[in-house]
PDB file of C-alpha atoms in Angstrom:
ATOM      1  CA  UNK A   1      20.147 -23.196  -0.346  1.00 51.00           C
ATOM      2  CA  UNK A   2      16.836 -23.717   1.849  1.00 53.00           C
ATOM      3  CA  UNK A   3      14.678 -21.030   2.398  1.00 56.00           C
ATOM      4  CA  UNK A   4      11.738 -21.428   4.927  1.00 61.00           C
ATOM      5  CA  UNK A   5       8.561 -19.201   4.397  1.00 76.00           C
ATOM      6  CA  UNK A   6       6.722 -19.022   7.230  1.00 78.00           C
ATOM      7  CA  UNK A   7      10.307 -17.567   8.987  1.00 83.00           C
ATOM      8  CA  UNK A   8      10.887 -15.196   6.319  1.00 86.00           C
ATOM      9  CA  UNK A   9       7.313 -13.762   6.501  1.00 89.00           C
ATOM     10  CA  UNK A  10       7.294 -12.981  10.179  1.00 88.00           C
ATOM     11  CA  UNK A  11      11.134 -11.482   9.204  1.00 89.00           C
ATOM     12  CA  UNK A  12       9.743  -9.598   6.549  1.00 92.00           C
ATOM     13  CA  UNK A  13       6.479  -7.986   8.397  1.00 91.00           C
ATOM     14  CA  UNK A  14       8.601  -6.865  11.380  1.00 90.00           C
ATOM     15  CA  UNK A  15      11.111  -5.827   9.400  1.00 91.00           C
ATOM     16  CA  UNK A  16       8.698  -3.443   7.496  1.00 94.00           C
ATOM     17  CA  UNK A  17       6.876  -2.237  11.011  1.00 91.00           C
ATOM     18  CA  UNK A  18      10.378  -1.297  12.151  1.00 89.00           C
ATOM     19  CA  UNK A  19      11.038   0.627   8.603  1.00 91.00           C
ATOM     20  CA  UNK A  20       7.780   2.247   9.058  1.00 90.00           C
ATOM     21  CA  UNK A  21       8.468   3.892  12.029  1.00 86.00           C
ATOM     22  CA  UNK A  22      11.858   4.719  11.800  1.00 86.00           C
ATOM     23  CA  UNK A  23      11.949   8.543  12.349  1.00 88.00           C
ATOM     24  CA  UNK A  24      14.348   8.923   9.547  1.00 85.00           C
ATOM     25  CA  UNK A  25      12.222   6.793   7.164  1.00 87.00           C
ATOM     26  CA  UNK A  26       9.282   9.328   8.324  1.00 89.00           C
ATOM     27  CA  UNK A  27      11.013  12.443   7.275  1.00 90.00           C
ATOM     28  CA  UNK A  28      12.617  11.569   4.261  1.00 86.00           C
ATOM     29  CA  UNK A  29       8.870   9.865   3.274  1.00 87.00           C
ATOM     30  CA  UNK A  30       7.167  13.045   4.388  1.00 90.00           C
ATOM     31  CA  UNK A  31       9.859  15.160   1.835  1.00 88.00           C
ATOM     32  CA  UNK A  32       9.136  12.671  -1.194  1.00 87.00           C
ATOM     33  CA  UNK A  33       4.976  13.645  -0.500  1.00 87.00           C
ATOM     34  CA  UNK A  34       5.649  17.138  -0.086  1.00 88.00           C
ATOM     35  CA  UNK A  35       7.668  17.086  -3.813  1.00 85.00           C
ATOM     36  CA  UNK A  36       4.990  15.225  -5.073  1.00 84.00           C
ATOM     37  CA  UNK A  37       2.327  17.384  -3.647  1.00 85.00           C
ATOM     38  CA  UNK A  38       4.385  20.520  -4.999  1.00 86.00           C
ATOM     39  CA  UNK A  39       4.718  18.953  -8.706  1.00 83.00           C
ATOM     40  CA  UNK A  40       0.750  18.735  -8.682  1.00 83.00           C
ATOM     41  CA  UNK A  41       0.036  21.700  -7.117  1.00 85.00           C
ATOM     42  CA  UNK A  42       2.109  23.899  -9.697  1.00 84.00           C
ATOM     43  CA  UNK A  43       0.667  21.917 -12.716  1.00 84.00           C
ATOM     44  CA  UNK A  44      -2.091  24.435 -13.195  1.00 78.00           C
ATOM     45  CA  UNK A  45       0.457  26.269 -15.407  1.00 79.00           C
ATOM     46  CA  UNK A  46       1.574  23.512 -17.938  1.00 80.00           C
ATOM     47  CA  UNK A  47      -1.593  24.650 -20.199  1.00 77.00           C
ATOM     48  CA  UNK A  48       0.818  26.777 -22.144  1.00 77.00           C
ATOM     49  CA  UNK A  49       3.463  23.740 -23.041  1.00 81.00           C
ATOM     50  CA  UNK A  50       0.052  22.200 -25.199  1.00 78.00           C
ATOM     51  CA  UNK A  51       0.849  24.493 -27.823  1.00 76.00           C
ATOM     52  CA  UNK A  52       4.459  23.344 -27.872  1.00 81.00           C
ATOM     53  CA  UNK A  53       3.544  19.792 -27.999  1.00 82.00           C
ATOM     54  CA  UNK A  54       0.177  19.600 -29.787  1.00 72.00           C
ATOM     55  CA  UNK A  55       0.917  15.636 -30.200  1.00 75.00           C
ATOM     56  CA  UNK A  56       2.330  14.729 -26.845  1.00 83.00           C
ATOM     57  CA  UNK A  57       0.295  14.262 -23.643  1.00 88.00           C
ATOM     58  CA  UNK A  58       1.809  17.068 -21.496  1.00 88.00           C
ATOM     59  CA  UNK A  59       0.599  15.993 -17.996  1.00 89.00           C
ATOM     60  CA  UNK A  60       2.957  12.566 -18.653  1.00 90.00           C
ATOM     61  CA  UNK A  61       5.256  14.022 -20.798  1.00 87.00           C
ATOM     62  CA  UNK A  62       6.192  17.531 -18.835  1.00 87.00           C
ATOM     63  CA  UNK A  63       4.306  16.693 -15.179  1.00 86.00           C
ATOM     64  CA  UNK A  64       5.332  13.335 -14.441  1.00 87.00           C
ATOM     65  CA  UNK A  65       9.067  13.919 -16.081  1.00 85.00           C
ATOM     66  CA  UNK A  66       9.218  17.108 -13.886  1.00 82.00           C
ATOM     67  CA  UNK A  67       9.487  15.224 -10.783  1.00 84.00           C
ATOM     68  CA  UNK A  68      11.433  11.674 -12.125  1.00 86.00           C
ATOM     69  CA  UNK A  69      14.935  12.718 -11.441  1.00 86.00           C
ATOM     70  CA  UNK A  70      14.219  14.123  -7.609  1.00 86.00           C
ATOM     71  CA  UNK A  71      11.745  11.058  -6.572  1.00 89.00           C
ATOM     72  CA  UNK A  72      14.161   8.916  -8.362  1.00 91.00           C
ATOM     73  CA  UNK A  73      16.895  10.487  -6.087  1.00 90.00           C
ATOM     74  CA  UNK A  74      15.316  11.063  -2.899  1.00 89.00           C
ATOM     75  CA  UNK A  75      13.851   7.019  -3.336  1.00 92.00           C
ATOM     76  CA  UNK A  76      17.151   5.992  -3.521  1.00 93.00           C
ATOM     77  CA  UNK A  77      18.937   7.936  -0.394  1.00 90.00           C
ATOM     78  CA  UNK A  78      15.722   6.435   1.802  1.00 90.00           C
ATOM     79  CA  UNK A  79      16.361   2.511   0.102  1.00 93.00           C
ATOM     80  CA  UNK A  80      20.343   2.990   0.930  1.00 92.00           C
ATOM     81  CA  UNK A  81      19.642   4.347   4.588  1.00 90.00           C
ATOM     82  CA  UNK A  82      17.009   1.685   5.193  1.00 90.00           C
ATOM     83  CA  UNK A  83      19.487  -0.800   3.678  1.00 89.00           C
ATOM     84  CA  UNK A  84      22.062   0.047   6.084  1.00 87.00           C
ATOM     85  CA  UNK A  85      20.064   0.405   9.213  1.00 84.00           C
ATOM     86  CA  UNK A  86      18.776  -3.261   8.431  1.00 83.00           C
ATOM     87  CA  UNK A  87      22.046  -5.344   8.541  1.00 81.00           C
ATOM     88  CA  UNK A  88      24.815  -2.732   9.768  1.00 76.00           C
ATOM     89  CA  UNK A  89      22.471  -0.729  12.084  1.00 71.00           C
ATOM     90  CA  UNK A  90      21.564  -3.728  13.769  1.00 69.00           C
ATOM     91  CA  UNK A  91      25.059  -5.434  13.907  1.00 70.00           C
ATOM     92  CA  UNK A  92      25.987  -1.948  15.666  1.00 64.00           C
ATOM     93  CA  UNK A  93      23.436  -2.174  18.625  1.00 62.00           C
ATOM     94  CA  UNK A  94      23.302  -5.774  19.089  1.00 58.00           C
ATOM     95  CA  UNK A  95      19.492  -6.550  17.756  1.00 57.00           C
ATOM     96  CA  UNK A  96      20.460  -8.829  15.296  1.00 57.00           C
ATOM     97  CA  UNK A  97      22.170 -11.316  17.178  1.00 51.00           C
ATOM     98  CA  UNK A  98      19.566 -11.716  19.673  1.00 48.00           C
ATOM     99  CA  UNK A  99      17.374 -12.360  16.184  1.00 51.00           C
ATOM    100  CA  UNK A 100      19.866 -15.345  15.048  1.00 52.00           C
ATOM    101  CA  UNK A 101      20.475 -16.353  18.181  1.00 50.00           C
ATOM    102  CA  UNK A 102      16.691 -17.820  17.320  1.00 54.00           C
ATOM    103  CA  UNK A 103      16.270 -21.257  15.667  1.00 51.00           C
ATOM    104  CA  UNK A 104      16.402 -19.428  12.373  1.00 61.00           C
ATOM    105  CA  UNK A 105      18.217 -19.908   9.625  1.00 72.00           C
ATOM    106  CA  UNK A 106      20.524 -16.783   8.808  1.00 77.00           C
ATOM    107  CA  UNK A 107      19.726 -16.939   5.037  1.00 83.00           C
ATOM    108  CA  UNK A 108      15.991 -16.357   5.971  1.00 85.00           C
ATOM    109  CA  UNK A 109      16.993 -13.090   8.155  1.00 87.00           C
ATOM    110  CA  UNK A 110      18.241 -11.693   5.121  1.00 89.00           C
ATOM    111  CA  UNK A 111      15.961 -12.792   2.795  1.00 91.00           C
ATOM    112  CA  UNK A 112      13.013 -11.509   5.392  1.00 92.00           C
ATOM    113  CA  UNK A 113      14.495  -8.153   5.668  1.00 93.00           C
ATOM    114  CA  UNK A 114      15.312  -7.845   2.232  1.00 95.00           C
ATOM    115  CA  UNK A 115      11.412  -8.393   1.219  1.00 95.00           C
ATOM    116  CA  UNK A 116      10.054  -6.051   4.232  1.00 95.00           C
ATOM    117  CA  UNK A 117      11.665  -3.512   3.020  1.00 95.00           C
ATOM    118  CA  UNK A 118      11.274  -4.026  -0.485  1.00 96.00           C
ATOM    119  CA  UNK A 119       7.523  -3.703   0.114  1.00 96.00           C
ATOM    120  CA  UNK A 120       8.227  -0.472   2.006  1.00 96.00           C
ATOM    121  CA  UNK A 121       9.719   0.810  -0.629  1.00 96.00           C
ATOM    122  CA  UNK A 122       6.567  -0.383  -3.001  1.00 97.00           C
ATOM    123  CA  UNK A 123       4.340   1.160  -0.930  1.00 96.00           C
ATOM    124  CA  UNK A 124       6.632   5.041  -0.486  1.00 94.00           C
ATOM    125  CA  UNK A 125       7.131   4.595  -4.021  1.00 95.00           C
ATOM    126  CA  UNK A 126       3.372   3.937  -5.242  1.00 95.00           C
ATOM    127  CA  UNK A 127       2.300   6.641  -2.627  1.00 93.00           C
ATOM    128  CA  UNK A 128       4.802   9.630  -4.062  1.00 92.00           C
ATOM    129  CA  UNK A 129       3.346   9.257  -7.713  1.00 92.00           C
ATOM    130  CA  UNK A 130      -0.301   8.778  -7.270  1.00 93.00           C
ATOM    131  CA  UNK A 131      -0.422  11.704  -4.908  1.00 91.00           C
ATOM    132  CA  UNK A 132       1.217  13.483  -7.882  1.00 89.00           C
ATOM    133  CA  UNK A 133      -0.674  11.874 -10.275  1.00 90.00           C
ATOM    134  CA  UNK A 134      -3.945  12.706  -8.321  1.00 92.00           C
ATOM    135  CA  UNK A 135      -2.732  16.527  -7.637  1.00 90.00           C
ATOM    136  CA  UNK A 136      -1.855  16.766 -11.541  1.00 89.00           C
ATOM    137  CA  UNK A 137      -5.481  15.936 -12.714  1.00 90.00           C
ATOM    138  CA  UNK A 138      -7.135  17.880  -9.872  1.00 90.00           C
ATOM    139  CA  UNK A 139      -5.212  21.249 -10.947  1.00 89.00           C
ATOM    140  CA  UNK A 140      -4.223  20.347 -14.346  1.00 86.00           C
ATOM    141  CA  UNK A 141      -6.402  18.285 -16.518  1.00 86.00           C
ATOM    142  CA  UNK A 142      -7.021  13.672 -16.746  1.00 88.00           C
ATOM    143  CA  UNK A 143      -5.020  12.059 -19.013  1.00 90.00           C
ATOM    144  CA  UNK A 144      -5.561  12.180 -22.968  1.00 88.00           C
ATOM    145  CA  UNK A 145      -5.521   8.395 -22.969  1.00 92.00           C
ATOM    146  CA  UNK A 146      -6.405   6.510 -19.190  1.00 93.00           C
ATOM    147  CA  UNK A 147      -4.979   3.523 -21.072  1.00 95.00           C
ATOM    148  CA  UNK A 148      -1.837   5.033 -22.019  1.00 94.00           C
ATOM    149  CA  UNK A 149      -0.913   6.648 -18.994  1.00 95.00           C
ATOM    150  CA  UNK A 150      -2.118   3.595 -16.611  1.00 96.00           C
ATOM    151  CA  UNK A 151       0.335   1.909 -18.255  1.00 96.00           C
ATOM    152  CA  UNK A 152       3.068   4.321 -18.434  1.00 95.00           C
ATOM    153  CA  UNK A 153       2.168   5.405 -14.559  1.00 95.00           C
ATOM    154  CA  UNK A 154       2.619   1.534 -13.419  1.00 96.00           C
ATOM    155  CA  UNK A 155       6.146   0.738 -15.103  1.00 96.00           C
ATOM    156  CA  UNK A 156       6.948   4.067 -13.639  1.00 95.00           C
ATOM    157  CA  UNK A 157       6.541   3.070 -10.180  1.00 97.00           C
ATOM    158  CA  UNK A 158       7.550  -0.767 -11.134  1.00 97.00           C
ATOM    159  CA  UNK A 159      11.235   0.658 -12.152  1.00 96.00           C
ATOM    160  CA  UNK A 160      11.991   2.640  -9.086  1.00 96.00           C
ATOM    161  CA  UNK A 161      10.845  -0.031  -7.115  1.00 97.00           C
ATOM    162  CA  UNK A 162      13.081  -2.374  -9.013  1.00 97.00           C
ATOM    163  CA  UNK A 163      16.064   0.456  -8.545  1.00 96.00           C
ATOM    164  CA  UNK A 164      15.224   0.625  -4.657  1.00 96.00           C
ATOM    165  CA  UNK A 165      14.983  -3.151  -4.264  1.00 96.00           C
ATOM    166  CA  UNK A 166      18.932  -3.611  -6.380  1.00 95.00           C
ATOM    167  CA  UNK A 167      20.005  -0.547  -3.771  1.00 94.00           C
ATOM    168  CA  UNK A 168      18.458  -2.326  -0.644  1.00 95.00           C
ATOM    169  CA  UNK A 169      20.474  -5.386  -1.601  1.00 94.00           C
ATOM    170  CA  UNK A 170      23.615  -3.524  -2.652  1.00 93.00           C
ATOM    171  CA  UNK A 171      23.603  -1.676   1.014  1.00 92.00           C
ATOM    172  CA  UNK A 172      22.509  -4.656   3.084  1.00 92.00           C
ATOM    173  CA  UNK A 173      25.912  -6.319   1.383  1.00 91.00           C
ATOM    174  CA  UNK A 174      28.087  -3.572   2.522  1.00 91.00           C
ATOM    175  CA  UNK A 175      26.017  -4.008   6.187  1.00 88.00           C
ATOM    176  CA  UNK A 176      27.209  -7.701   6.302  1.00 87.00           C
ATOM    177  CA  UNK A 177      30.800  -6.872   4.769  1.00 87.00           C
ATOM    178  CA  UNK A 178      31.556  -4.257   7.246  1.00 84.00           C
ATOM    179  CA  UNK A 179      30.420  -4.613  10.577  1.00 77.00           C
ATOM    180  CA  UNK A 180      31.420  -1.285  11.979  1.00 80.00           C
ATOM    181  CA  UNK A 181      28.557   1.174  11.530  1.00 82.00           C
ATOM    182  CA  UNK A 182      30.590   4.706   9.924  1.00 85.00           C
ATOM    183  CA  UNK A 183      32.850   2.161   7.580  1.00 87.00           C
ATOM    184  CA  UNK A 184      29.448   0.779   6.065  1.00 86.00           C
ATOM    185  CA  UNK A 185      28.263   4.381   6.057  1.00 87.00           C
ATOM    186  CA  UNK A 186      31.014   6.242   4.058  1.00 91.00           C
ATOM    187  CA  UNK A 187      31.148   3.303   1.726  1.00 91.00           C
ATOM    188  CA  UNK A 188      27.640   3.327   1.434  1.00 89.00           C
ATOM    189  CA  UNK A 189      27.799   7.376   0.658  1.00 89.00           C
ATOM    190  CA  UNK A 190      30.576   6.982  -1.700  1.00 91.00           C
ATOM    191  CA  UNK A 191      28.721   4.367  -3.350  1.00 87.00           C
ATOM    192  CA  UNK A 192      25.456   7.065  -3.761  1.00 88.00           C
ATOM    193  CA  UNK A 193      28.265  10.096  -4.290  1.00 88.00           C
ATOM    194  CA  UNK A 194      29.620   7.651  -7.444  1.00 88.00           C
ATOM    195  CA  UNK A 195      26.632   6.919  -8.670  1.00 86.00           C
ATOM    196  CA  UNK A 196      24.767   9.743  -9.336  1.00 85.00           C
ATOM    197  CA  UNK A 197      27.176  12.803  -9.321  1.00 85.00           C
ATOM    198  CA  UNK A 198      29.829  11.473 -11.052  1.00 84.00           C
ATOM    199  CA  UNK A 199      30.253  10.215 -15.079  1.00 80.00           C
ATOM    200  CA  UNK A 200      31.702   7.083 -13.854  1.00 80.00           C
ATOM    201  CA  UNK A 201      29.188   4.350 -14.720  1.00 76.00           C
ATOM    202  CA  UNK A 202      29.503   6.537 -18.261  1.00 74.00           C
ATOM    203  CA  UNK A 203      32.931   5.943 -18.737  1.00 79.00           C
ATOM    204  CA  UNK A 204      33.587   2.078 -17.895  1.00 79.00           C
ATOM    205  CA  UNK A 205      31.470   0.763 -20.879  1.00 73.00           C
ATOM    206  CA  UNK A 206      29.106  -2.007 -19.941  1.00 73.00           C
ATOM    207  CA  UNK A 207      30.154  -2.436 -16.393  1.00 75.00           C
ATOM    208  CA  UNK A 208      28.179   0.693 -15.935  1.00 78.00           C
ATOM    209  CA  UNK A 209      24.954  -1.297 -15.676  1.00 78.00           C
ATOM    210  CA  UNK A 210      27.282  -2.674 -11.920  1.00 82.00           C
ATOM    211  CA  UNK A 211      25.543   0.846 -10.490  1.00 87.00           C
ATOM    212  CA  UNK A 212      21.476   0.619 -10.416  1.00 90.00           C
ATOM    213  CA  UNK A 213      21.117   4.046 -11.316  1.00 89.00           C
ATOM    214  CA  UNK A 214      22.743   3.399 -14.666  1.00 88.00           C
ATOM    215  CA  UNK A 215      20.633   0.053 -15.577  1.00 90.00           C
ATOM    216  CA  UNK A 216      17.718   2.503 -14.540  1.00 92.00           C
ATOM    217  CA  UNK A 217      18.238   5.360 -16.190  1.00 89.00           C
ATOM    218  CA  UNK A 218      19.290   2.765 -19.200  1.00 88.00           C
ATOM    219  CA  UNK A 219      15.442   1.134 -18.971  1.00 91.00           C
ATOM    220  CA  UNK A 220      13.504   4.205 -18.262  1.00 91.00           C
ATOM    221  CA  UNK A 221      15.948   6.114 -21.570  1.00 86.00           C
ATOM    222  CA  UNK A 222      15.935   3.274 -23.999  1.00 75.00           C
ATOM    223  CA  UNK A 223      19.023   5.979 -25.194  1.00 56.00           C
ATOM    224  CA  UNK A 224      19.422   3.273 -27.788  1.00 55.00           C
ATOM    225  CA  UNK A 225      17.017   4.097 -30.112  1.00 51.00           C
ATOM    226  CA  UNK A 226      17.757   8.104 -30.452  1.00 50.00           C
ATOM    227  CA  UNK A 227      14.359   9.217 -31.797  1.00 50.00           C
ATOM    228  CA  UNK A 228      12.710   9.294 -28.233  1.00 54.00           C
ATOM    229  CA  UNK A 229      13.597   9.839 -24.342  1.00 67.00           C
ATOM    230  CA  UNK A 230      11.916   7.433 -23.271  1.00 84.00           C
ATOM    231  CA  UNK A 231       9.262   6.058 -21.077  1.00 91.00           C
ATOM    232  CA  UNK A 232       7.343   9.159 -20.719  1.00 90.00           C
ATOM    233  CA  UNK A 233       7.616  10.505 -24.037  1.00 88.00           C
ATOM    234  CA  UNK A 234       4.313   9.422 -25.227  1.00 87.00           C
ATOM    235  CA  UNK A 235       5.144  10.357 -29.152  1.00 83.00           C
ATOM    236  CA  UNK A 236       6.460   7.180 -28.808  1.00 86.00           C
ATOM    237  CA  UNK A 237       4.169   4.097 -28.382  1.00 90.00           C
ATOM    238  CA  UNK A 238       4.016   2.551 -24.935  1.00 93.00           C
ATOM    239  CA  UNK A 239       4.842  -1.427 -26.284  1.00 92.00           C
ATOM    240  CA  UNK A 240       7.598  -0.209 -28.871  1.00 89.00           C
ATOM    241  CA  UNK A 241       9.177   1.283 -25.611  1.00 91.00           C
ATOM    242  CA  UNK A 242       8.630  -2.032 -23.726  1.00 92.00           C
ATOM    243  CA  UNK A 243       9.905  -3.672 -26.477  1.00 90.00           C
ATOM    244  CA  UNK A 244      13.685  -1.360 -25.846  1.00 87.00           C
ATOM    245  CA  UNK A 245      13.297  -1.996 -22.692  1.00 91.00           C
ATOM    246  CA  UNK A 246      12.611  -5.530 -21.520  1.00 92.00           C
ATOM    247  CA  UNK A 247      15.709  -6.942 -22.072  1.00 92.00           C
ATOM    248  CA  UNK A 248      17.244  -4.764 -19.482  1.00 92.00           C
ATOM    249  CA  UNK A 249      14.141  -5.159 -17.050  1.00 95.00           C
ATOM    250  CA  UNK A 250      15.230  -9.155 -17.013  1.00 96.00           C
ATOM    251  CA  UNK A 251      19.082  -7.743 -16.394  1.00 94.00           C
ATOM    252  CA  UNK A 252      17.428  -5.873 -13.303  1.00 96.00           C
ATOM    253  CA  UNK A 253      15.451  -8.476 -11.642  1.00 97.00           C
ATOM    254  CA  UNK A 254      18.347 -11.070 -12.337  1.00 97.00           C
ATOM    255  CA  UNK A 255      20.574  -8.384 -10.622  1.00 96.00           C
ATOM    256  CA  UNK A 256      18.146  -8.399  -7.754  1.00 97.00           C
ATOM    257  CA  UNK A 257      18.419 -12.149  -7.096  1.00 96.00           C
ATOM    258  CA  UNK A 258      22.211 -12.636  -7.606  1.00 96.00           C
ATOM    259  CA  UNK A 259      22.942  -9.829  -4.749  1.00 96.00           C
ATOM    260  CA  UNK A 260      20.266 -11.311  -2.804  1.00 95.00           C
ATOM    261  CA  UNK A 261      21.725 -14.991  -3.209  1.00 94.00           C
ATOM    262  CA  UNK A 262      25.156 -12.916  -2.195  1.00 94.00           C
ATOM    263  CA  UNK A 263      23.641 -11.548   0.941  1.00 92.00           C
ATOM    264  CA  UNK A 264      22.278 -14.706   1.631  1.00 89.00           C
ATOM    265  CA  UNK A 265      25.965 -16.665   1.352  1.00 90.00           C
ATOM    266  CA  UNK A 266      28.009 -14.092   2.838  1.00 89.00           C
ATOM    267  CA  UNK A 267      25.903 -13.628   5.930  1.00 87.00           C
ATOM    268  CA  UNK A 268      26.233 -17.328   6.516  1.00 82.00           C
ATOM    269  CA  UNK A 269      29.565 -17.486   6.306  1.00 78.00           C
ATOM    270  CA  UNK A 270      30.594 -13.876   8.584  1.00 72.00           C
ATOM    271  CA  UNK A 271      30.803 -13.844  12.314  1.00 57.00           C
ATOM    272  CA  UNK A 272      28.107 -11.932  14.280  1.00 54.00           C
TER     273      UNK A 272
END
């Protein structure tokens, strides 16, 4: 399978101009900020929770934990709906066939828009938690270690991007599979409705890791080793939880490029 760069750049950077000022994309980005913004604003008041965890660093531990699950959440709902918009929106109102109408091969279109938005996604992500961040040690206090949280801060936002790269791909599958706009929507809503509100991906074992939000809960948890919760539990040593967690973090990424390779295959192979 040939992939040609120069194509899939110029893909990828309109892709992610389009993204940007999608007025959907806009709102849902201006609702992440104003969480984040909220999380640091309140933080003033975590002084108390030192006494609780004399050994813990409470602005990673409590602050950043306090917003996880929502940014985690409301990242997700904005990589699905950009997802969808990018094959299936497109199918719907004719763009895209104009765009492989062009010398262009149809595995770069996907592989373009897959990376455009993937670096939107980057860029909402890494925006959301140092706004946080930054709001957190304005009202709040810096980090015990700078160290310790850089590095715990970084995975942080490298996970949810991972998660919201594995949705984009996920969606963008159900675009190509399903050409009519409200099929690939209510699938696309089950699929969110399954994922995260229902004990599902609990109950099926190992195929559980089939929904993102399971492999990423799994990474940021390390569950297995029952002494900690994880990432942000800094009574726990950053590398021992790296350690937990890498194998999973190779799962991810190797997730990533097998539904990519998918997209790739089955768009070459469906009708316009």
């Amino acid at each position: 399978m040939t992939f040609n760069s120069f194509p899939i750049f110029l893909i990828a950077h309109n892709e992610f101009k389009k993204v940007v000022g999608h007025p959907i994309v806009i709102i849902i980005a201006l609702v992440l900020i104003m969480i984040s913004a909220l999380n640091g604003i309140t933080s003033s008041g975590l002084s108390g929770f030192e006494k609780i965890m004399p050994n813990d660093d409470v602005l990673i531990k409590v602050a950043l934990s306090g917003m996880f699950w929502d940014v985690s959440e409301y990242c997700t709902i904005a990589a699905m709906f950009i997802g969808l918009i990018s094959i299936a929106g497109d199918r719907y109102n004719g763009s895209l066939n104009v765009l492989v109408s062009k010398p262009l091969y149809r595995k770069n279109v996907v592989v373009g828009k897959f990376l455009g938005i993937s670096l939107f996604m980057l860029l909402l992500v890494s925006v959301v938690y140092v706004v946080s961040a930054l709001l957190i040690m304005l009202f709040y206090r810096a980090p015990l270690s700078p160290t310790d949280f850089l590095l715990r801060f970084t995975a942080l936002i490298v996970l949810l991007f991972l998660e919201c790269s594995l949705t984009v791909g996920i969606t963008m599958l159900v675009g190509i599979a399903f050409k009519n706009m409200v099929e690939a929507a209510v699938i696309t809503a089950s699929f969110f409705y399954v994922e995260w509100y229902t004990t599902l991906s609990y109950s099926i074992g190992e195929l559980g890791f089939l929904f993102p939000s399971s492999l990423y809960i799994k990474i940021f948890s390390t569950v297995s080793d029952p002494r900690f919760t994880g990432l942000l539990d800094t009574s726990m040593d950053f590398m021992e939880w790296a350690g937990l967690a890498y194998p999973y973090i190779l799962l991810m990424v190797l997730y990533i490029i097998v539904v990519l390779l998918i997209d790739s295959f089955v768009f070459t192979k469906v009708g316009d």
